[in-house]
Amino acid sequence: MDRIWVLAEQRDGEPSTVALELLAAARSFAGTVGAVTWGSGAAEAAATLGEHGATKVYDAGDVGDSLPGPRVAAAIAALIEAEGAPDALLVGQTYDGRDVAGRLSARLDRPVLTNIVGLSAEDGALVSEHAIFGGTQVLKARFTGESPGIFLIRAKSFAAEPAGGGAPEVASIELPDTGATDGAKVKGRHEEERSGPQLDEAAVVVSGGRGLGSAEHYALVEELAGLLHGAPGASRAIVDAGWVPYSHQVGQTGKTVKPTVYIACGISGATQHMVGMKGAKNIIAINKDESAPIFTIADLGVVGDVHTVLPKLIEAIKAHQ
Amino acid sequence: MNVAVCVKQIPDPAGELALDPSTHTLVREGKLILDDSDSYGVEMALQLVEAAGGGEVTLVSMAPNNETSGLRTALAMGAAKAVLISDEALAGSDALGTAKVLAAAVSRIQPDLVLAATESTDGYTGTTPVQLAELLGWPAVTFAKKVEVSPDSVTVQRQTEAGYDEVVSPLPAVVTVTAGVVEPRYPSFKGIMAARSKPVEELTVADLGLEASAVGAAGARQEVISVQAAEERKAGEIVTDEGDAHQRIVAYLEQIKVL
Ligand SMILES: Cc1cc2nc3c(=O)[nH]c(=O)nc-3n(C[C@H](O)[C@H](O)[C@H](O)COP(=O)(O)OP(=O)(O)OC[C@H]3O[C@@H](n4cnc5c(N)ncnc54)[C@H](O)[C@@H]3O)c2cc1C
Ligand SMILES: Cc1cc2nc3c(=O)[nH]c(=O)nc-3n(C[C@H](O)[C@H](O)[C@H](O)COP(=O)(O)OP(=O)(O)OC[C@H]3O[C@@H](n4cnc5c(N)ncnc54)[C@H](O)[C@@H]3O)c2cc1C
C-alpha cells in the first residue's frame, strides 16, 4: 500500500492514545502515513504524531463551537479532491471519530467497516478483523469498491509505539463551511471530576456488576481501584440501572480494556462484557455463583460474596501498604 | 412537534444468532422484535411530543418480509403510525445503504426531529444515523443522554469522554439517544389493542425512487472473507471463600507485582 491516513484527535497538543495506536498500525502497512488533525494545539500535536510515524500532518485548525463531524469530514473530502484518495483512512471509534467517519462515508458514497479489532494485508489490500457474537468468533472483511476504505477501529486494538520519526511536514487545510449540517453548536462543556488514570489506559481495572446489590456499594469498587492506582469500571447492567455513568462501561458497547489485572466484582461474565476485558493479562473474579461464566476465563476465581470479600481485601491492602 | 423514530426490528438477541454460511449476513428469518435500544428513542419521542403539547410520533423501519411485530410493540407504546420499507433488493444492505433508504423515507414524512439509537443491538455499527443526517443535509447530535425541544431547536446533553457537552441544534435534526436515558413504558392492554389498527405504510425501493444497485448487497461494496472461532482463554484456579479468600487475592497481586 502506498498511502494511509489516520484521523488523529488531539487535545491541547496531546494526540489521543487511539490516534497513536492507529499510526503504529498504519506505518506497518504503508510507506506514506498522513495524519489529519484539528483543534487548538494541533501544531504541538504534530511533533508527537511525527514521532509515531506520521510523515505529513494535515491541520484543519480550530472548529470553535462546532461539532467536528460535518466540517472535518468536509475538510477530508476536499483534501481527497486535491491530493487523490489514500488507500485507507483509519479512524478511532470514539464519539467524534464515528461522527466524522459517518459524515465522510455519506459524502464520498463509500461504506465504513466498523468495530474493527485487527488489520492485516492480503494481496496488497487491508483486511479488517471483527470480534462478533460477543467475541466468540472472528470475522475478516475487506472493501470491494473504490478507495478510500474507511476503517473504524476500536481503541486498544494495537499498541502505540514511537517510531523514532522526525518532525513531519505540516500542511494547513481548509475547514469548509458546510451550512445546515454544521448547525449544532456546543454551548457548554461539563467535565466530571476524575482522580486516577483513565479507564482504558489503567494498568489495574476494578469493575462492579449487578452483584454489588446497590449503587452505594459501588464505593467499594472505587476504593479498591483507588488503592491499586487503577480505574473503576462497570458492567452494562449497572450503567443501564443508572448507578454509574456510561463512560465506566466495559464491553461490546462500552470500552475495551487491556490492563495488567482486571478484577470483576459481582459480574456474571456475559459474552458482551467479556469481549471488552478478556485481553487483560490477569483476571480475578469474585462471584457468589460458582457456575458464573466469568470463572471460565478467570486466572483466579473466588466463589464468595462481594460484600464480605471486598471490605476484607481493602483492609488487607491498606495494611500491606 | 412531529418526531420520526428509526426503529430496527431484529432477531431476538436472547436466542442463538447466526450468520448465513454463504452470504455471511445475519440470519433474519422468523419473528423479529423491536430492538431494545430503540425502545428508548420511542419513549423519548413520546415524551417530547407530549411536552411540546401537540404533534405525533411516526416510526420508520427497514426490515425483511414485511415484518411488523416490532413496529406493533412501538405503536402499542403510543406511536401514531409507521412507515415500513421491505424489499428483497435490500437483503445484505450495509449501514450506508440502510441510511439511503431511511433518508428517502424521512424525506416523505418531513418530521421536525429524527431520533435513533446510538447503535443497534445486532449490527452495532453506530454509523447509520450520522450517514442519514448527512444524506438529508441536517445537523446531528449523537450520544444524547438528555433531550429537550423548543419549537425551533433541540438542546442535548451529549456524552463525551470526560463528561458531557451541552449542544443546541436548530431543527430539523437527527439525535441519537443512549440506552437508559428514559424508562420505556410497557404497552398497556388498551395500547396493544389500539396498535392493531394503526396505519403501517409499506413501501418498496422503487416507491422511494431509489436504484436497487445503490442499496442491498449490490451497494454494500464490502465482503466477508472468513469467519472463525476465536481463541479461548483458559480458566485458572478457583477457590471458595472460607473467610480468607482476600489473602489469596493479595498473594496473587503480589505475584504479578501489582502490590
Ligand atoms: C447488544 C448488547 C450489547 C451489550 N453490551 C454490553 C457491554 O458493553 N458491557 C456489558 O457489561 N454488558 C453488555 N451487555 C449486557 C450483557 O449481556 C449482560 O446483561 C451484562 O453484562 C450483565 O451485567 P452483570 O454481570 O453486572 O449482571 P448479571 O448478569 O445480573 O450478573 C450479576 C452477577 O453477580 C453475582 N452476584 C450476585 N450477588 C452477589 C454477591 N453478593 N457477591 C458476589 N456475586 C454476586 C451473580 O451470581 C451474577 O453472576 C450487552 C447486551 C447486549 C444484548
Ligand atoms: C455483526 C455485524 C457486523 C456488521 N458490520 C458492518 C460494517 O462494518 N459496516 C457496515 O456498513 N455494515 C455492517 N453490518 C450491516 C449493518 O448492521 C446493517 O447494514 C444494518 O442495516 C444497519 O446498521 P446497524 O444495525 O449497524 O445500525 P446502527 O448504525 O448501529 O443503528 C443505529 C440506529 O439507526 C437506526 N437503524 C439502523 N438500521 C435501521 C433499520 N433497518 N430500520 C430502521 N432504523 C434503523 C436505529 O435507530 C438504530 O438503533 C454488520 C452487520 C452485522 C450483523
CSV table of C-alpha atoms and ligand atoms in Angstrom, one decimal, chain A residues 98 105 110-116 128 130-133 139 141 143 150 152, chain B residues 5-10 17-19 24-28 35-39 41 59-64 71 83-85 90 92-99 101-102 114-132 175-177 220 222 224, ligand 2:
chain,number,residue,atom,x,y,z
A,98,ARG,CA,-17.7,7.9,14.5
A,105,SER,CA,-19.0,7.9,4.2
A,110,ARG,CA,-18.1,4.9,0.4
A,111,PRO,CA,-19.0,2.3,3.1
A,112,VAL,CA,-17.5,2.1,6.5
A,113,LEU,CA,-16.1,-1.1,8.2
A,114,THR,CA,-16.8,-0.7,11.9
A,115,ASN,CA,-15.9,-2.3,15.2
A,116,ILE,CA,-12.5,-3.4,13.9
A,128,SER,CA,-10.2,-6.0,8.8
A,130,HIS,CA,-14.1,-8.0,13.8
A,131,ALA,CA,-14.9,-9.8,17.0
A,132,ILE,CA,-18.5,-10.8,16.5
A,133,PHE,CA,-21.2,-12.6,18.7
A,139,LEU,CA,-14.8,-12.2,11.1
A,141,ALA,CA,-13.7,-8.5,5.8
A,143,PHE,CA,-13.7,-3.4,0.8
A,150,ILE,CA,-13.0,3.9,5.8
A,152,LEU,CA,-13.5,2.5,12.2
B,5,VAL,CA,-38.1,7.4,15.2
B,6,CYS,CA,-35.9,5.0,13.3
B,7,VAL,CA,-36.6,1.6,14.8
B,8,LYS,CA,-34.8,-1.6,13.9
B,9,GLN,CA,-36.6,-4.9,14.1
B,10,ILE,CA,-34.1,-7.6,14.9
B,17,LEU,CA,-27.6,-15.5,16.5
B,18,ALA,CA,-26.0,-17.0,13.4
B,19,LEU,CA,-24.5,-15.9,10.1
B,24,HIS,CA,-22.2,-14.2,5.8
B,25,THR,CA,-25.1,-11.9,6.7
B,26,LEU,CA,-27.1,-12.3,9.9
B,27,VAL,CA,-29.9,-14.8,9.6
B,28,ARG,CA,-33.1,-12.7,9.8
B,35,ASP,CA,-34.6,-3.6,19.2
B,36,ASP,CA,-34.4,-2.8,22.9
B,37,SER,CA,-32.0,0.1,22.0
B,38,ASP,CA,-34.8,1.7,20.0
B,39,SER,CA,-37.4,1.5,22.8
B,41,GLY,CA,-36.0,6.5,21.2
B,59,LEU,CA,-41.9,5.1,13.1
B,60,VAL,CA,-39.6,4.3,10.3
B,61,SER,CA,-38.2,0.8,9.8
B,62,MET,CA,-36.4,-1.1,7.1
B,63,ALA,CA,-36.9,-4.9,7.6
B,64,PRO,CA,-37.3,-8.1,5.6
B,71,LEU,CA,-43.5,-2.0,14.9
B,83,VAL,CA,-43.6,3.5,7.5
B,84,LEU,CA,-42.1,0.1,6.7
B,85,ILE,CA,-39.6,-0.4,3.9
B,90,LEU,CA,-32.5,-4.7,0.4
B,92,GLY,CA,-27.4,-7.6,2.6
B,93,SER,CA,-27.6,-3.8,3.0
B,94,ASP,CA,-24.7,-2.2,4.7
B,95,ALA,CA,-25.1,0.8,7.1
B,96,LEU,CA,-24.8,3.4,4.2
B,97,GLY,CA,-27.4,1.5,2.1
B,98,THR,CA,-29.7,1.5,5.1
B,99,ALA,CA,-29.2,5.2,5.6
B,101,VAL,CA,-33.4,4.0,2.4
B,102,LEU,CA,-34.1,5.8,5.8
B,114,VAL,CA,-35.5,12.3,13.9
B,115,LEU,CA,-34.5,10.1,16.8
B,116,ALA,CA,-32.4,6.9,16.5
B,117,ALA,CA,-30.3,4.8,19.0
B,118,THR,CA,-26.6,5.4,19.2
B,119,GLU,CA,-26.2,1.8,18.0
B,120,SER,CA,-28.3,-1.1,17.2
B,121,THR,CA,-28.1,-4.4,19.1
B,122,ASP,CA,-27.3,-6.8,16.2
B,123,GLY,CA,-25.1,-4.8,13.8
B,124,TYR,CA,-24.0,-2.0,16.1
B,125,THR,CA,-22.0,0.0,13.5
B,126,GLY,CA,-23.5,3.2,15.1
B,127,THR,CA,-22.9,5.0,11.8
B,128,THR,CA,-26.4,4.8,10.2
B,129,PRO,CA,-27.9,7.8,11.9
B,130,VAL,CA,-24.9,10.1,11.0
B,131,GLN,CA,-25.0,8.9,7.5
B,132,LEU,CA,-28.7,9.6,7.4
B,175,VAL,CA,-30.4,13.0,17.5
B,176,THR,CA,-29.2,9.6,18.7
B,177,VAL,CA,-30.1,8.5,22.3
B,220,ALA,CA,-22.5,-2.7,0.1
B,222,GLN,CA,-17.6,-4.8,1.3
B,224,VAL,CA,-16.7,-11.1,4.4
C,2,LIG,C1,-22.1,-8.5,13.1
C,2,LIG,C2,-22.4,-7.5,12.1
C,2,LIG,C3,-21.4,-6.6,11.7
C,2,LIG,C4,-21.7,-5.6,10.7
C,2,LIG,N1,-20.7,-4.8,10.3
C,2,LIG,C5,-20.9,-3.8,9.4
C,2,LIG,C6,-19.9,-2.9,9.0
C,2,LIG,O1,-18.8,-2.9,9.5
C,2,LIG,N2,-20.2,-1.9,8.1
C,2,LIG,C7,-21.5,-1.8,7.6
C,2,LIG,O2,-21.7,-0.9,6.8
C,2,LIG,N3,-22.5,-2.7,7.9
C,2,LIG,C8,-22.2,-3.7,8.8
C,2,LIG,N4,-23.2,-4.5,9.1
C,2,LIG,C9,-24.5,-4.4,8.5
C,2,LIG,C10,-25.4,-3.4,9.2
C,2,LIG,O3,-25.6,-3.9,10.5
C,2,LIG,C11,-26.7,-3.3,8.5
C,2,LIG,O4,-26.5,-2.6,7.3
C,2,LIG,C12,-27.8,-2.5,9.3
C,2,LIG,O5,-28.9,-2.5,8.4
C,2,LIG,C13,-27.5,-1.1,9.7
C,2,LIG,O6,-26.5,-0.9,10.5
C,2,LIG,P1,-26.6,-1.1,12.1
C,2,LIG,O7,-27.5,-2.2,12.5
C,2,LIG,O8,-25.2,-1.3,12.4
C,2,LIG,O9,-27.2,0.2,12.6
C,2,LIG,P2,-26.6,1.3,13.7
C,2,LIG,O10,-26.0,2.4,13.0
C,2,LIG,O11,-25.8,0.6,14.8
C,2,LIG,O12,-28.0,1.7,14.2
C,2,LIG,C14,-28.3,2.9,15.0
C,2,LIG,C15,-29.7,3.2,14.9
C,2,LIG,O13,-30.1,3.5,13.5
C,2,LIG,C16,-31.4,3.1,13.2
C,2,LIG,N5,-31.5,2.0,12.3
C,2,LIG,C17,-30.4,1.2,11.9
C,2,LIG,N6,-30.9,0.3,11.0
C,2,LIG,C18,-32.2,0.5,10.8
C,2,LIG,C19,-33.3,-0.1,10.1
C,2,LIG,N7,-33.1,-1.2,9.3
C,2,LIG,N8,-34.5,0.4,10.2
C,2,LIG,C20,-34.8,1.5,11.0
C,2,LIG,N9,-33.8,2.1,11.7
C,2,LIG,C21,-32.6,1.6,11.7
C,2,LIG,C22,-32.0,2.6,14.6
C,2,LIG,O14,-32.5,3.7,15.3
C,2,LIG,C23,-30.7,2.1,15.2
C,2,LIG,O15,-30.8,1.9,16.6
C,2,LIG,C24,-23.0,-5.5,10.1
C,2,LIG,C25,-24.0,-6.5,10.5
C,2,LIG,C26,-23.7,-7.4,11.4
C,2,LIG,C27,-24.8,-8.4,11.8
